[in-house]
Amino acid sequence: MSEIMARAKYAAVERADYSDIICEQCGSGERPGELLLCDKCDKGFHMRCLRPIVVRIPIGSWLCPKCSGHRRKRIIDFFKIQKSGDGKKKCNLSQDTRKRRRRPLVLLKKRRRLLPFIPSEDPNQRLKQMGTLASALTAMQMEFSDDLTYSSDMAPRSANQAKFENGGMQVLSREDMETLELCRSMSRRGECPPFIVVFDSCEGYTVEADAQIKDMTFIAEYTGDVDYIKNRENDDCDSMMTLLLATNPSESLVICPDKCGNIARFINGINNHTPEGKKKQNCKCVRYSVNGECRVLLVATRDIAKGERLYYDYNGYEHEYPTHHFV
């Protein structure tokens, strides 16, 4: 029977009575309405005992973590990870970059260059991290995208030009562009930044550091659909991000991560009306001109400990977002 169960796609034996089902994680049979039954092994799991937490009852069949033998392939497909010919091969910085980073510490501190994130060495840990993001995106009915996306019924890519910014926009330096491209290439190979997405009953989905993060480390680029602000005046999306504040207000742009996005979508804001809220801030969003286009980068503003949640100030530019009700 065990061999048949291992080979079969779904080989669960229907029971006559499910009243004795308990959660395999906590051992309790309480809250039966929250128990999910695996369609292969027929064992029970509380939705909140699973990691990552399942916040909605899955549509269709569901497999427990042990029975989902193709989990790695699903994660690779979900994030469109590029397979490398040599798994041990590391993405090295260019020779010029390494030379520049041998400069005196005082100069480095003064110039405040971006640092690349350091992926977890354990592939299984990286798989777990990506799994939490995939679960959160799926629960929000979103698709993963590490790029700004444009469509014909919103703003075209030609509208995203940094030269339209009222007062000008700071240009990302050549060194920082190398760091950005290094991080993007690592992410494409599945070497993701060391963060996990968790669900909090008060804050909803939020992001935690899964390793120590140094000050000025690149965290993520804020991505999603690009649209004109004028088209989103009555939009109820709570995660829109300013992309371009144009001299002509009708040309101003926002990023809307309601249909697609990445981990930046789940980093929460601080309550900037209280001292306690301001102390929680450990990262910031910065708008840069990158090859003439506007981009928004999230960067650590201090060292972040493992297990610490990420927060930034939603009112980085306009000071109009109501944050007084934030936890």
CSV table of N, CA and C in Angstrom, one decimal, residues 149-151 153-156 224-232 235 240-241 243 251-256:
chain,number,residue,atom,x,y,z
A,149,THR,N,5.4,46.8,-15.5
A,149,THR,CA,4.7,46.3,-16.6
A,149,THR,C,3.8,47.4,-17.2
A,150,TYR,N,3.7,47.4,-18.5
A,150,TYR,CA,2.9,48.4,-19.3
A,150,TYR,C,1.9,47.7,-20.1
A,151,SER,N,0.7,48.4,-20.3
A,151,SER,CA,-0.3,47.8,-21.1
A,151,SER,C,-1.0,49.0,-21.9
A,153,ASP,N,-4.1,49.9,-22.2
A,153,ASP,CA,-5.2,50.6,-21.5
A,153,ASP,C,-4.7,51.4,-20.3
A,154,MET,N,-3.4,51.5,-20.1
A,154,MET,CA,-2.9,52.3,-19.0
A,154,MET,C,-1.8,53.2,-19.6
A,155,ALA,N,-0.7,53.4,-18.9
A,155,ALA,CA,0.3,54.3,-19.4
A,155,ALA,C,1.3,53.5,-20.2
A,156,PRO,N,1.7,54.1,-21.4
A,156,PRO,CA,2.7,53.4,-22.2
A,156,PRO,C,4.1,53.6,-21.6
A,224,GLY,N,5.0,46.5,-10.6
A,224,GLY,CA,3.6,46.4,-10.8
A,224,GLY,C,3.2,47.1,-12.1
A,225,ASP,N,1.9,47.3,-12.3
A,225,ASP,CA,1.4,48.0,-13.5
A,225,ASP,C,1.7,49.5,-13.4
A,226,VAL,N,2.1,50.1,-14.5
A,226,VAL,CA,2.3,51.6,-14.5
A,226,VAL,C,1.1,52.2,-15.1
A,227,ASP,N,0.6,53.2,-14.4
A,227,ASP,CA,-0.6,53.9,-14.9
A,227,ASP,C,-0.5,55.4,-14.5
A,228,TYR,N,-1.4,56.2,-15.2
A,228,TYR,CA,-1.4,57.7,-14.8
A,228,TYR,C,-2.2,57.8,-13.5
A,229,ILE,N,-1.7,58.8,-12.7
A,229,ILE,CA,-2.4,59.0,-11.4
A,229,ILE,C,-3.9,59.4,-11.7
A,230,LYS,N,-4.1,60.2,-12.7
A,230,LYS,CA,-5.5,60.6,-13.0
A,230,LYS,C,-6.5,59.5,-13.3
A,231,ASN,N,-5.9,58.3,-13.7
A,231,ASN,CA,-6.8,57.1,-13.9
A,231,ASN,C,-7.1,56.4,-12.6
A,232,ARG,N,-6.4,56.7,-11.5
A,232,ARG,CA,-6.5,56.0,-10.3
A,232,ARG,C,-7.0,56.8,-9.1
A,235,ASP,N,-9.3,54.7,-7.2
A,235,ASP,CA,-8.9,53.3,-7.0
A,235,ASP,C,-8.8,53.0,-5.5
A,240,MET,N,-0.5,51.6,-3.9
A,240,MET,CA,0.0,52.3,-5.1
A,240,MET,C,1.3,53.1,-4.6
A,241,MET,N,2.2,53.2,-5.5
A,241,MET,CA,3.5,53.8,-5.2
A,241,MET,C,3.7,54.9,-6.3
A,243,LEU,N,5.6,56.9,-8.9
A,243,LEU,CA,6.7,56.7,-9.8
A,243,LEU,C,7.3,57.9,-10.4
A,251,GLU,N,0.6,64.0,-16.4
A,251,GLU,CA,1.6,63.1,-16.8
A,251,GLU,C,2.2,62.3,-15.7
A,252,SER,N,1.8,62.6,-14.5
A,252,SER,CA,2.3,61.9,-13.3
A,252,SER,C,1.9,60.4,-13.3
A,253,LEU,N,2.8,59.5,-12.8
A,253,LEU,CA,2.6,58.1,-12.9
A,253,LEU,C,2.6,57.4,-11.5
A,254,VAL,N,1.9,56.3,-11.4
A,254,VAL,CA,2.0,55.5,-10.2
A,254,VAL,C,2.2,54.0,-10.6
A,255,ILE,N,2.8,53.3,-9.6
A,255,ILE,CA,2.9,51.8,-9.8
A,255,ILE,C,1.7,51.2,-9.0
A,256,CYS,N,1.0,50.3,-9.7
A,256,CYS,CA,-0.2,49.6,-9.1
A,256,CYS,C,0.0,48.1,-9.0
